[in-house]
mmCIF file of C-alpha atoms and ligand atoms in Angstrom:
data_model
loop_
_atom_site.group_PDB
_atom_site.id
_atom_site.type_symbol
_atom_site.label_atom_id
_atom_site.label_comp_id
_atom_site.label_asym_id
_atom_site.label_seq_id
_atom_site.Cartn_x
_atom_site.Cartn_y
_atom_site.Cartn_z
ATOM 1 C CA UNK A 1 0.000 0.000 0.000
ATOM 2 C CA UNK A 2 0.998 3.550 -0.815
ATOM 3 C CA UNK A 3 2.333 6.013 1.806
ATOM 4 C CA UNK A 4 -0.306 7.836 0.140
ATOM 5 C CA UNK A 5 -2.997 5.661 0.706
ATOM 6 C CA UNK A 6 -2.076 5.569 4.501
ATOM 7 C CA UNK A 7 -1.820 8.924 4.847
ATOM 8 C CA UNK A 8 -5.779 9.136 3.624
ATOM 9 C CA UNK A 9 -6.605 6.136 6.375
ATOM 10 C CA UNK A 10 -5.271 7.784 8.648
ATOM 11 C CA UNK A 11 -7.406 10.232 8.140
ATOM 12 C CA UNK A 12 -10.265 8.134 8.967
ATOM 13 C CA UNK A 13 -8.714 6.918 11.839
ATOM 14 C CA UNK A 14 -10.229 9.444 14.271
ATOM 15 C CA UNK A 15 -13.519 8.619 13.242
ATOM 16 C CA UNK A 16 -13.563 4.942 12.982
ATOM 17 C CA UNK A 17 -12.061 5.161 16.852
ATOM 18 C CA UNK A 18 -15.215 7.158 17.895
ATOM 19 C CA UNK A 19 -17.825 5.008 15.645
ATOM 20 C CA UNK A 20 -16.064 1.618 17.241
ATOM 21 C CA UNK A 21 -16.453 3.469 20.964
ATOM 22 C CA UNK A 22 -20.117 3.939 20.546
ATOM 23 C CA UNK A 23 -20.592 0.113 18.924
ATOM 24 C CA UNK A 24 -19.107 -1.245 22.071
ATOM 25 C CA UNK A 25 -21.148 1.187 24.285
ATOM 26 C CA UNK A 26 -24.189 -0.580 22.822
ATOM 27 C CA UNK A 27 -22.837 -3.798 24.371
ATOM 28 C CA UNK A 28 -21.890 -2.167 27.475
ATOM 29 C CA UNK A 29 -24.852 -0.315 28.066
ATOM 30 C CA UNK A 30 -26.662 -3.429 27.630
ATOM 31 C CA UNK A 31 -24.821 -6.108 28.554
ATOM 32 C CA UNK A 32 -25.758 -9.067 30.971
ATOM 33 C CA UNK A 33 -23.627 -7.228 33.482
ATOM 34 C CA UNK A 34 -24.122 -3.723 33.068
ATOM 35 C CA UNK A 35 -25.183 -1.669 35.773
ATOM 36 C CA UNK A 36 -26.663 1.009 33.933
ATOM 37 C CA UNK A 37 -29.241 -1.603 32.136
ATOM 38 C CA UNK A 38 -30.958 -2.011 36.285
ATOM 39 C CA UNK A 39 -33.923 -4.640 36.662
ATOM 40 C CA UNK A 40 -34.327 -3.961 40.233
ATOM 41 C CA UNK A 41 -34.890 -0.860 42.339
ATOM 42 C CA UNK A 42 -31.658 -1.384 44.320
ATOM 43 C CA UNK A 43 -29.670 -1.160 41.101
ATOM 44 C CA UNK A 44 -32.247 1.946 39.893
ATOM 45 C CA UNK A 45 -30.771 3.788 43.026
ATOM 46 C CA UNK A 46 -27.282 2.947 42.560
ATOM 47 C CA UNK A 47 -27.402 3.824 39.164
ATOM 48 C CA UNK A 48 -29.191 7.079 40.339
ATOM 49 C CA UNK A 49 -25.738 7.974 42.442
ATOM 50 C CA UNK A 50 -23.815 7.061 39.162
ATOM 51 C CA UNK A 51 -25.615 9.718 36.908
ATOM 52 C CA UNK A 52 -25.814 12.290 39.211
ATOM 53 C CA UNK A 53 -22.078 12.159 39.955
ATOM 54 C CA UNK A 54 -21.538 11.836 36.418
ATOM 55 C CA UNK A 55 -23.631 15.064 36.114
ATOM 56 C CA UNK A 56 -22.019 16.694 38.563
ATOM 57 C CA UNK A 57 -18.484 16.397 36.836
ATOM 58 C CA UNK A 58 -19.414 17.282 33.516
ATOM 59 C CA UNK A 59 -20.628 20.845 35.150
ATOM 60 C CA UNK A 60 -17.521 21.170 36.560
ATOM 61 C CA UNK A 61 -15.729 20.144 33.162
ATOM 62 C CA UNK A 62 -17.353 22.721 31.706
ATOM 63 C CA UNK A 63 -16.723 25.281 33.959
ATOM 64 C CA UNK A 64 -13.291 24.723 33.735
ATOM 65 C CA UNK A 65 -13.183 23.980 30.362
ATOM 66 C CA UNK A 66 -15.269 27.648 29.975
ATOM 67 C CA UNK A 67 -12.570 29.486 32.457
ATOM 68 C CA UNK A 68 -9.254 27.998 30.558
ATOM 69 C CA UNK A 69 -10.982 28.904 27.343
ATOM 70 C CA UNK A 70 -11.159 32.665 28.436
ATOM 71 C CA UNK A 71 -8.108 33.140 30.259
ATOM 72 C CA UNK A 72 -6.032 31.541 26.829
ATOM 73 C CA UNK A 73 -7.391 33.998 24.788
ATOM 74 C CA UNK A 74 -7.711 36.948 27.459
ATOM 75 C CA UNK A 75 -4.407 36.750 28.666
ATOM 76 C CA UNK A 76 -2.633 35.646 25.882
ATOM 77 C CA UNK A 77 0.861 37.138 24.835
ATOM 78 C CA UNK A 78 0.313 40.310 21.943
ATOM 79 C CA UNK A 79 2.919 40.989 19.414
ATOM 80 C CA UNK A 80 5.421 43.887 20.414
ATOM 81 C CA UNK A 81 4.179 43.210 24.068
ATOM 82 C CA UNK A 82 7.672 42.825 26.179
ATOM 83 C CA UNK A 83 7.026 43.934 29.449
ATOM 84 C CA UNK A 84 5.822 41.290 32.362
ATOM 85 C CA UNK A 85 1.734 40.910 33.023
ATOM 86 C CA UNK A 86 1.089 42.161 36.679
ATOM 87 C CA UNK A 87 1.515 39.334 39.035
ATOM 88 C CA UNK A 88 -0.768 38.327 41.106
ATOM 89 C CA UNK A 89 0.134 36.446 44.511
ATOM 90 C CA UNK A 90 -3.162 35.095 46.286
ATOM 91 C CA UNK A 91 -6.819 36.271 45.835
ATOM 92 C CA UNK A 92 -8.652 35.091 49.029
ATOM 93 C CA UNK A 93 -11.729 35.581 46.546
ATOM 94 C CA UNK A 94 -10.919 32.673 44.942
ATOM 95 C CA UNK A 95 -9.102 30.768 47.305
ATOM 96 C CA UNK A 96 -12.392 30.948 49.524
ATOM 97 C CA UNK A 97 -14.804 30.018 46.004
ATOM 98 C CA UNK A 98 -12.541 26.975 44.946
ATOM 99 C CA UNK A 99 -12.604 25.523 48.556
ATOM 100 C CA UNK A 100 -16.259 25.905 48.894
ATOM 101 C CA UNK A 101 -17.380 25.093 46.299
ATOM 102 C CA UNK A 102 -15.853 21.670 45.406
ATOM 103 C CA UNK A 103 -16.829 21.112 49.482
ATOM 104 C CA UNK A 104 -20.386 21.747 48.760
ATOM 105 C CA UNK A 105 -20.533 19.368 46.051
ATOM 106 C CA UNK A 106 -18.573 16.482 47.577
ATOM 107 C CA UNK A 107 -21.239 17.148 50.895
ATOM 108 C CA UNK A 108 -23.888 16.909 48.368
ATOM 109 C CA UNK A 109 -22.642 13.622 46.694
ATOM 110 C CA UNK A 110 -22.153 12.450 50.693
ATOM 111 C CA UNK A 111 -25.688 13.145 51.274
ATOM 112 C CA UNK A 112 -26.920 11.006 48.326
ATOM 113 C CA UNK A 113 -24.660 8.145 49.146
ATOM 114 C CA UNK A 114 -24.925 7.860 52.754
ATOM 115 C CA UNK A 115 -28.788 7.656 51.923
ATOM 116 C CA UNK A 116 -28.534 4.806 49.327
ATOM 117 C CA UNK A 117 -26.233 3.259 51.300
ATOM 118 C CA UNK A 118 -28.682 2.971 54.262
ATOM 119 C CA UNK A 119 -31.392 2.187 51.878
ATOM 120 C CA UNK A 120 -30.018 -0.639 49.940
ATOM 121 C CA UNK A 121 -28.870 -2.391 53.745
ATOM 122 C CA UNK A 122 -31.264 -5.059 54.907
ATOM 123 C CA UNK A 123 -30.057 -4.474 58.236
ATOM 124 C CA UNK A 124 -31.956 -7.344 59.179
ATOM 125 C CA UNK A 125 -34.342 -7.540 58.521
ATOM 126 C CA UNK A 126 -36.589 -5.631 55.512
ATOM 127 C CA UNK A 127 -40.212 -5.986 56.089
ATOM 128 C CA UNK A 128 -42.055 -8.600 54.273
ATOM 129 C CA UNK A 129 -38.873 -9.681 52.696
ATOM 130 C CA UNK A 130 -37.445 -13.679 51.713
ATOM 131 C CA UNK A 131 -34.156 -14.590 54.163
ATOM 132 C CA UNK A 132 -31.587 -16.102 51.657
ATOM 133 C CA UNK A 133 -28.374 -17.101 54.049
ATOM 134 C CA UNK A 134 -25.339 -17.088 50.982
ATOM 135 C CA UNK A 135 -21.759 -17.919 51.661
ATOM 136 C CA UNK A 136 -18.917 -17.634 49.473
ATOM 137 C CA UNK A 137 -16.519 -20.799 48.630
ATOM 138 C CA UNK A 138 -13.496 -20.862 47.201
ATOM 139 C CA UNK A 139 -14.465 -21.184 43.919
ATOM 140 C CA UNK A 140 -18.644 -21.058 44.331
ATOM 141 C CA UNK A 141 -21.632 -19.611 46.149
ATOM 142 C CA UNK A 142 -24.016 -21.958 48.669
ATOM 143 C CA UNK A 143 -27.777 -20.240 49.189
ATOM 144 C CA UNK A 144 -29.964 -21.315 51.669
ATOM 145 C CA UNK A 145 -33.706 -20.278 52.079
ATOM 146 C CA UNK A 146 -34.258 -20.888 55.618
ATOM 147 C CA UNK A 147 -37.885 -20.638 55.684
ATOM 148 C CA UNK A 148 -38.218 -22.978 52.807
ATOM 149 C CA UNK A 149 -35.480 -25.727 54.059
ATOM 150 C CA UNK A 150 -33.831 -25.491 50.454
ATOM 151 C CA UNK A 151 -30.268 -25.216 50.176
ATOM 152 C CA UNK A 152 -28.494 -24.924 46.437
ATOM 153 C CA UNK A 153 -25.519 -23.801 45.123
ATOM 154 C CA UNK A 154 -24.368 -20.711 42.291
ATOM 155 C CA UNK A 155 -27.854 -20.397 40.763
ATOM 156 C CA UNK A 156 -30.062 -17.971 43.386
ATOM 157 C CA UNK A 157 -34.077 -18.896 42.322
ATOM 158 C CA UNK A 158 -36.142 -15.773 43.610
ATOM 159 C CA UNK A 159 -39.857 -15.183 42.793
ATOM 160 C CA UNK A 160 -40.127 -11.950 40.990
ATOM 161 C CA UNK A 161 -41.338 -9.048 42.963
ATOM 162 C CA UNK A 162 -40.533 -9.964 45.958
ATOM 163 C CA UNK A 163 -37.724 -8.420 48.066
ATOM 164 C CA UNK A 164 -34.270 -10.630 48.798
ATOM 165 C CA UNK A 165 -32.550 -10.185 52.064
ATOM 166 C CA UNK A 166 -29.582 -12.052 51.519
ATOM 167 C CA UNK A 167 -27.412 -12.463 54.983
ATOM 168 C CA UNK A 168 -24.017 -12.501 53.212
ATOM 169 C CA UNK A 169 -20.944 -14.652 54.912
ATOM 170 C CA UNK A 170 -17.987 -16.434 53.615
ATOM 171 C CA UNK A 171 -16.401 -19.900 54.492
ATOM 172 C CA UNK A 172 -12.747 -18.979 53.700
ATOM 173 C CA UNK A 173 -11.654 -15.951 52.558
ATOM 174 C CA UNK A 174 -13.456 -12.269 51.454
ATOM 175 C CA UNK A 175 -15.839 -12.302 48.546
ATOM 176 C CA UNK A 176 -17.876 -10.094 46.978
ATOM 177 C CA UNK A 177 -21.974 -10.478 46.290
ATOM 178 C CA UNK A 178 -22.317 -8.021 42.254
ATOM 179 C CA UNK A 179 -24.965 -9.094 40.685
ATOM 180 C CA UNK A 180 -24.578 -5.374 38.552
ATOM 181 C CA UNK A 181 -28.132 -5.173 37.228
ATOM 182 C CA UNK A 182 -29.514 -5.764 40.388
ATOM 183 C CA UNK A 183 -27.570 -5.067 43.347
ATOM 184 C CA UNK A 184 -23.958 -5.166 44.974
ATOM 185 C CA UNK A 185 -21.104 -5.011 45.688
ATOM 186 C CA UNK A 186 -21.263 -6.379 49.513
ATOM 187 C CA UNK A 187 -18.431 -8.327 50.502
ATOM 188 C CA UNK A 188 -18.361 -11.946 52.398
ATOM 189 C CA UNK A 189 -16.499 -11.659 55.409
ATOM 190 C CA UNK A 190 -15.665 -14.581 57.542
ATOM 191 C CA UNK A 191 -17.069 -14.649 60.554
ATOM 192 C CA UNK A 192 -19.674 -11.466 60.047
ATOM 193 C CA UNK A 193 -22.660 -11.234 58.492
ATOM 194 C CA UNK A 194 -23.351 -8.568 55.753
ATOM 195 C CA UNK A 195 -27.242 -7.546 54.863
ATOM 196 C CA UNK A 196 -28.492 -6.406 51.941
ATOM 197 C CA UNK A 197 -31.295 -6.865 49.553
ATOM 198 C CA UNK A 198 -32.814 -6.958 46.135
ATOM 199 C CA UNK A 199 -35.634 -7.041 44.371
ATOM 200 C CA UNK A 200 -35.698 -8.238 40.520
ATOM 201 C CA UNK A 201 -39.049 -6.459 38.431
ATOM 202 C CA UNK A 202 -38.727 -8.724 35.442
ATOM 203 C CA UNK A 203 -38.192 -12.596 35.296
ATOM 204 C CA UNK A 204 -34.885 -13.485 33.919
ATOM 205 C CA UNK A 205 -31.251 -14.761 34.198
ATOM 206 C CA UNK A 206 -28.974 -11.917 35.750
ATOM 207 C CA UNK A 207 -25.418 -12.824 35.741
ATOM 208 C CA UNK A 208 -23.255 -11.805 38.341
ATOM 209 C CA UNK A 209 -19.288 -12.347 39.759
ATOM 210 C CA UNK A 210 -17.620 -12.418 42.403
ATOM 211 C CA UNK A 211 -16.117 -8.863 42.483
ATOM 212 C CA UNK A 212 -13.251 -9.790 45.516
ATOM 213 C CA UNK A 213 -10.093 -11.265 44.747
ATOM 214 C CA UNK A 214 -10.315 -14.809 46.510
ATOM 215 C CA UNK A 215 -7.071 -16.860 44.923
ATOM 216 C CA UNK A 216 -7.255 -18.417 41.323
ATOM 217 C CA UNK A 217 -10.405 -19.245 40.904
ATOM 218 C CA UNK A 218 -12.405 -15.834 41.321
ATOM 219 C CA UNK A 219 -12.785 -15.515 38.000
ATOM 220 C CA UNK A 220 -14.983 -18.585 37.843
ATOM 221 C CA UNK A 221 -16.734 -17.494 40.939
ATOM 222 C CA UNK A 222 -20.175 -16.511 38.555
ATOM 223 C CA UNK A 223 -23.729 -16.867 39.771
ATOM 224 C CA UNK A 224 -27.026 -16.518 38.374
ATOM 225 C CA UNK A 225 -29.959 -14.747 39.679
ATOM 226 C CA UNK A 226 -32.836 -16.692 38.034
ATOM 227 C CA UNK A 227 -35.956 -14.361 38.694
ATOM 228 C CA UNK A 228 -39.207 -16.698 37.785
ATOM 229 C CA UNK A 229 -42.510 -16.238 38.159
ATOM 230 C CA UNK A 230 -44.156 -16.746 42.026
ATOM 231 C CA UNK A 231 -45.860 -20.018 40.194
ATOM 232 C CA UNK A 232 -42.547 -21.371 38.782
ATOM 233 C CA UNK A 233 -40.320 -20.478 41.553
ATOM 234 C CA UNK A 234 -42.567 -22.609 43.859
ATOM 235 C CA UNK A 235 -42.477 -25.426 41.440
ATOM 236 C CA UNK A 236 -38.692 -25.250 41.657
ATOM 237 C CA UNK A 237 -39.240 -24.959 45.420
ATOM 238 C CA UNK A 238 -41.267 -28.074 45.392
ATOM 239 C CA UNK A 239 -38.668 -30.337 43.359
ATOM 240 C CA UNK A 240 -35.965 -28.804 45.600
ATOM 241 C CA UNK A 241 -38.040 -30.194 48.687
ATOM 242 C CA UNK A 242 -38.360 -33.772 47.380
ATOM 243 C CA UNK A 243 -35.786 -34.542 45.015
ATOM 244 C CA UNK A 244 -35.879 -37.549 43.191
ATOM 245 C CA UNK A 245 -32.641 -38.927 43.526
ATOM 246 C CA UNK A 246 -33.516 -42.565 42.622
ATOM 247 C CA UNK A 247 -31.362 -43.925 39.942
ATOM 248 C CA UNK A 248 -33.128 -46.368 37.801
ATOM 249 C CA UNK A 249 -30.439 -47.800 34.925
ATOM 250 C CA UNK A 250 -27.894 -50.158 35.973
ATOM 251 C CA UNK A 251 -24.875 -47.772 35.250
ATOM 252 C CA UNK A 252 -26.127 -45.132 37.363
ATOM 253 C CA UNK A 253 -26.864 -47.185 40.337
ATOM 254 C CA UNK A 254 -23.961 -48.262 39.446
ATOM 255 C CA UNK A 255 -22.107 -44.502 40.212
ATOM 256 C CA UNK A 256 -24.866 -44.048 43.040
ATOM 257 C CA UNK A 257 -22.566 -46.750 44.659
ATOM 258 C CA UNK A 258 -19.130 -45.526 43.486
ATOM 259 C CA UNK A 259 -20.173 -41.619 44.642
ATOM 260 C CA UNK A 260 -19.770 -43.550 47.972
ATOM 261 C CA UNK A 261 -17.216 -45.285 47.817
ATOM 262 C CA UNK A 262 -14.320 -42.658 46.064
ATOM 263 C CA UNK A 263 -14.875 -39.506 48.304
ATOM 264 C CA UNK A 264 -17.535 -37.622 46.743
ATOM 265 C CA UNK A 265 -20.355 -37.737 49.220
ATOM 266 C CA UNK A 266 -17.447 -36.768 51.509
ATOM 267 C CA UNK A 267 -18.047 -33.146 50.262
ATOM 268 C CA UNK A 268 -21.031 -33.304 48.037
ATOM 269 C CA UNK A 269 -24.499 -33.456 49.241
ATOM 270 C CA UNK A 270 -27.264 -34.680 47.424
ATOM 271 C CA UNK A 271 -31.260 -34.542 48.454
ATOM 272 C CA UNK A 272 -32.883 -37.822 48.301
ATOM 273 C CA UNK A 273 -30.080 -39.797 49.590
ATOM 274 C CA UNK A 274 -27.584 -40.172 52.533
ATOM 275 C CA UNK A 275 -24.782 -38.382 50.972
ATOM 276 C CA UNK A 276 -24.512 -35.145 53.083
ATOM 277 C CA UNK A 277 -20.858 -33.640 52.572
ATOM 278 C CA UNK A 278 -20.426 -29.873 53.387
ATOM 279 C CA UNK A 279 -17.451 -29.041 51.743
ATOM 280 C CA UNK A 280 -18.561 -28.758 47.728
ATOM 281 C CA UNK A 281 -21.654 -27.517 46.284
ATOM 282 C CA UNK A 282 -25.185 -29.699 46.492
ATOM 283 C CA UNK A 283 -25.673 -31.212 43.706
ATOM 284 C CA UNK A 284 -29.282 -31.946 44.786
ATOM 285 C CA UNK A 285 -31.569 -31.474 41.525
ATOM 286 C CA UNK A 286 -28.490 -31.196 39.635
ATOM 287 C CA UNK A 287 -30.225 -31.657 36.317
ATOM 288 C CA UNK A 288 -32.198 -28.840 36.904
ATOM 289 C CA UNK A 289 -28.869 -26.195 36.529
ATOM 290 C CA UNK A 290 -28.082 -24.553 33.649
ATOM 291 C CA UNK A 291 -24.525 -24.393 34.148
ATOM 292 C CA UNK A 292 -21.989 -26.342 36.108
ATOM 293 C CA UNK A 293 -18.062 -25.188 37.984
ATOM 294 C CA UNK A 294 -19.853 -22.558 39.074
ATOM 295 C CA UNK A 295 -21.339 -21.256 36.026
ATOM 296 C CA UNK A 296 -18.050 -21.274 34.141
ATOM 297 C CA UNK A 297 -19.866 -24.776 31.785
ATOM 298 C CA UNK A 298 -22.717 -25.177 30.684
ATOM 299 C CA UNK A 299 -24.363 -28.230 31.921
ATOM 300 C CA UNK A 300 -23.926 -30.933 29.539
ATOM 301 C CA UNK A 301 -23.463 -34.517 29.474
ATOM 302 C CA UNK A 302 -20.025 -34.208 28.032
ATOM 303 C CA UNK A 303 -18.844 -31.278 30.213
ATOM 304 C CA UNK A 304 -20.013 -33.389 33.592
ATOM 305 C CA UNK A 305 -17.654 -36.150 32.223
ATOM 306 C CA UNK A 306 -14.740 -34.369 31.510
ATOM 307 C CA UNK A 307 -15.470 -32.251 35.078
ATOM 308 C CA UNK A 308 -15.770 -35.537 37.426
ATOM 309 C CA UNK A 309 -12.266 -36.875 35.161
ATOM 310 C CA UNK A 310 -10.547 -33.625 35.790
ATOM 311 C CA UNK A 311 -11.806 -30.598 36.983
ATOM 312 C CA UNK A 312 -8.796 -28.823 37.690
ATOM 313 C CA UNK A 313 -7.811 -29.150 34.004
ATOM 314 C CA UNK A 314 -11.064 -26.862 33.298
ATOM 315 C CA UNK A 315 -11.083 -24.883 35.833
ATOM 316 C CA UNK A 316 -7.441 -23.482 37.520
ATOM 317 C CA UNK A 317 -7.531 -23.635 41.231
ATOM 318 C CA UNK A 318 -10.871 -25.542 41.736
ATOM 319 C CA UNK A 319 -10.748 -27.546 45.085
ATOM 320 C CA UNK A 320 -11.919 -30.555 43.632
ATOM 321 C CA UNK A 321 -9.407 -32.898 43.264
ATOM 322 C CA UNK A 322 -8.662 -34.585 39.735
ATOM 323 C CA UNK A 323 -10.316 -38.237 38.943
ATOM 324 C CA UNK A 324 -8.346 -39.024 36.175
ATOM 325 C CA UNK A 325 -6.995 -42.266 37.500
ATOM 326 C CA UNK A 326 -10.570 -43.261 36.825
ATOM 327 C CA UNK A 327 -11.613 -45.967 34.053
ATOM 328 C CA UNK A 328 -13.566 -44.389 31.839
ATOM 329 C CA UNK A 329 -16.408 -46.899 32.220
ATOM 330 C CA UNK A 330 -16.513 -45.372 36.442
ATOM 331 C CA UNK A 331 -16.716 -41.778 35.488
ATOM 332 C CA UNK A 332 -19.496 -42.828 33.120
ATOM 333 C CA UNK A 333 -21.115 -44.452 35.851
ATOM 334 C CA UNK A 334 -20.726 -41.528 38.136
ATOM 335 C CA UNK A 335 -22.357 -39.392 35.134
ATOM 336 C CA UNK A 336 -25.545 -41.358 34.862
ATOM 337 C CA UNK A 337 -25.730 -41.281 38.288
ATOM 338 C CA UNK A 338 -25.425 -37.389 38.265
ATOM 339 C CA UNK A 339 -27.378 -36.827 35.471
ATOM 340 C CA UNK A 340 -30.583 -38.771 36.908
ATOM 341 C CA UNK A 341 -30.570 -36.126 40.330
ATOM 342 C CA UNK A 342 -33.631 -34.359 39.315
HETATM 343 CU CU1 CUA B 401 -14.740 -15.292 45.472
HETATM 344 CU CU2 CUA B 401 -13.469 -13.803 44.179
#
């Protein structure tokens, strides 16, 4: 190509920056974990304190934009001009405007915090609101509904409508609750108790991440907020109360027995049966998630295998250890046995 024909790109370049900007912003503004796309009125007031911040600087931008403006051209040097401008040493004017002022507006963005900050706390508890207990795992996120007796793990059912108090605590180390479209950031402290809560308006996945670094495997910390309908959330309620963990086939009676016997009922629990391990997620209705590693797979036949095999090959720093010295025929085994918890 012709130096030419650069030099006439380049041209473009400017423009094709901006227009690329503004493509992306779509996706951003939009995206599954955007906060200023809320579906909840937590996140509406959070993104509230967003705009009017963001309103509040691009006042002062201007203003200062609007004073540099004038005093470049005002005060700028004119030909055959040689002798110094007067100098000026303090103007307690000004001093005193430029320290009030930027006071005034940082007491004013105080005010409006402070106040969502209070509101968006379910110091316990909000009135006529659902009690999720969650606690953070290295890599993954338990829920409980004590009122319901339910317990699950990385995908939080809520009936729409309805306001979430979720009692926030971690196992290990500090996470961090963002579910951006409708609510967070509230950190998982061990040994305290955080409150907040949430309400979702429309039914729906929300995605969300654990937003605290907690070793290698935060980045595959996800959850999902599934927001259903009061009708299908108690349907989901009901299976949750009386799984059917039954195997039927031969093979997965056959990994029924193996869960057993090779550790994993040492750490997994699942409803319906005696396995009661506290360590990993329940896998209790496991059928009925869309995704599995905590929402880093979608939940497939194939993905399960190559998960019980070796899940630290998919996901880096996952607690679970490797099965690899399995037969092929076992892991099978333990699949169908999985893939019948419904
Ligand atoms: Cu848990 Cu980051």
């Amino acid at each position: 190509m012709g130096r030419k024909r650069w030099k006439k790109m380049a041209r473009w370049a400017p423009a094709a920056a901006v227009a690329m900007l503004a493509l992306s912003g779509c996706g951003f503004l939009q995206g599954r974990q955007s906060v200023l796309d809320p579906a909840g009125p937590v996140a509406q007031g959070q993104l509230g304190l967003i705009e009017s911040s963001f309103w509040i600087m691009i006042e002062i931008f201007i203003v200062v934009s609007a004073v540099l403006v004038v005093a470049l051209i005002r005060f700028r040097a004119r030909p055959g001009q040689t002798e110094l401008p007067p100098q000026v040493h303090g103007d307690n004017r000004l001093e005193f405007l430029w320290t009030i002022v930027p006071a005034l507006l940082l007491a004013l963005l105080a005010v409006g915090t402070v106040k969502q900050s209070f509101a968006d706390a379910g110091s316990p508890l909000v009135p006529h609101s659902m009690l999720v207990q969650v606690t953070g795992h290295q890599f993954w996120w338990a829920f409980t509904y004590p009122s319901l007796g339910v317990v699950t793990a990385n995908e939080l059912h809520v009936p729409v409508g309805q306001k979430i108090e979720l009692a926030l605590t971690s196992a290990d180390v500090l996470h961090s609750f963002w579910v951006p479209r409708l609510a967070g950031k509230t950190d998982l402290v061990p040994g305290k108790i955080n409150y907040i809560w949430f309400q979702a308006d429309k039914p729906g996945l929300y995605y969300g991440q654990c937003a605290e670094f907690c070793g290698t495997g935060h980045a595959d910390m996800r959850l999902i907020v599934d927001a259903q309908t009061p009708a299908k959330f108690n349907q989901w309620v009901a299976t949750m109360s009386h799984p059917v963990s039954t195997p039927t086939t031969a093979l997965a009676k056959e990994g029924e027995k193996l869960f057993g016997t090779i550790g994993c009922s040492t750490c997994h629990t699942v409803g319906g049966t005696t396995f009661a391990g506290a360590v990993g997620p329940s896998l209790t209705d496991l059928t009925g998630r869309l995704m599995i590693a905590s929402n880093t797979y979608p939940n497939t036949p194939k993905n399960l295998y190559n998960w019980v095999h070796d899940a630290p090959s998919m996901k880096p720093g996952v607690l679970m250890p490797s099965f690899s010295y399995l037969k092929a025929p076992q892991v099978k085994a333990l699949v169908a046995f999985l893939e019948s918890l419904k």
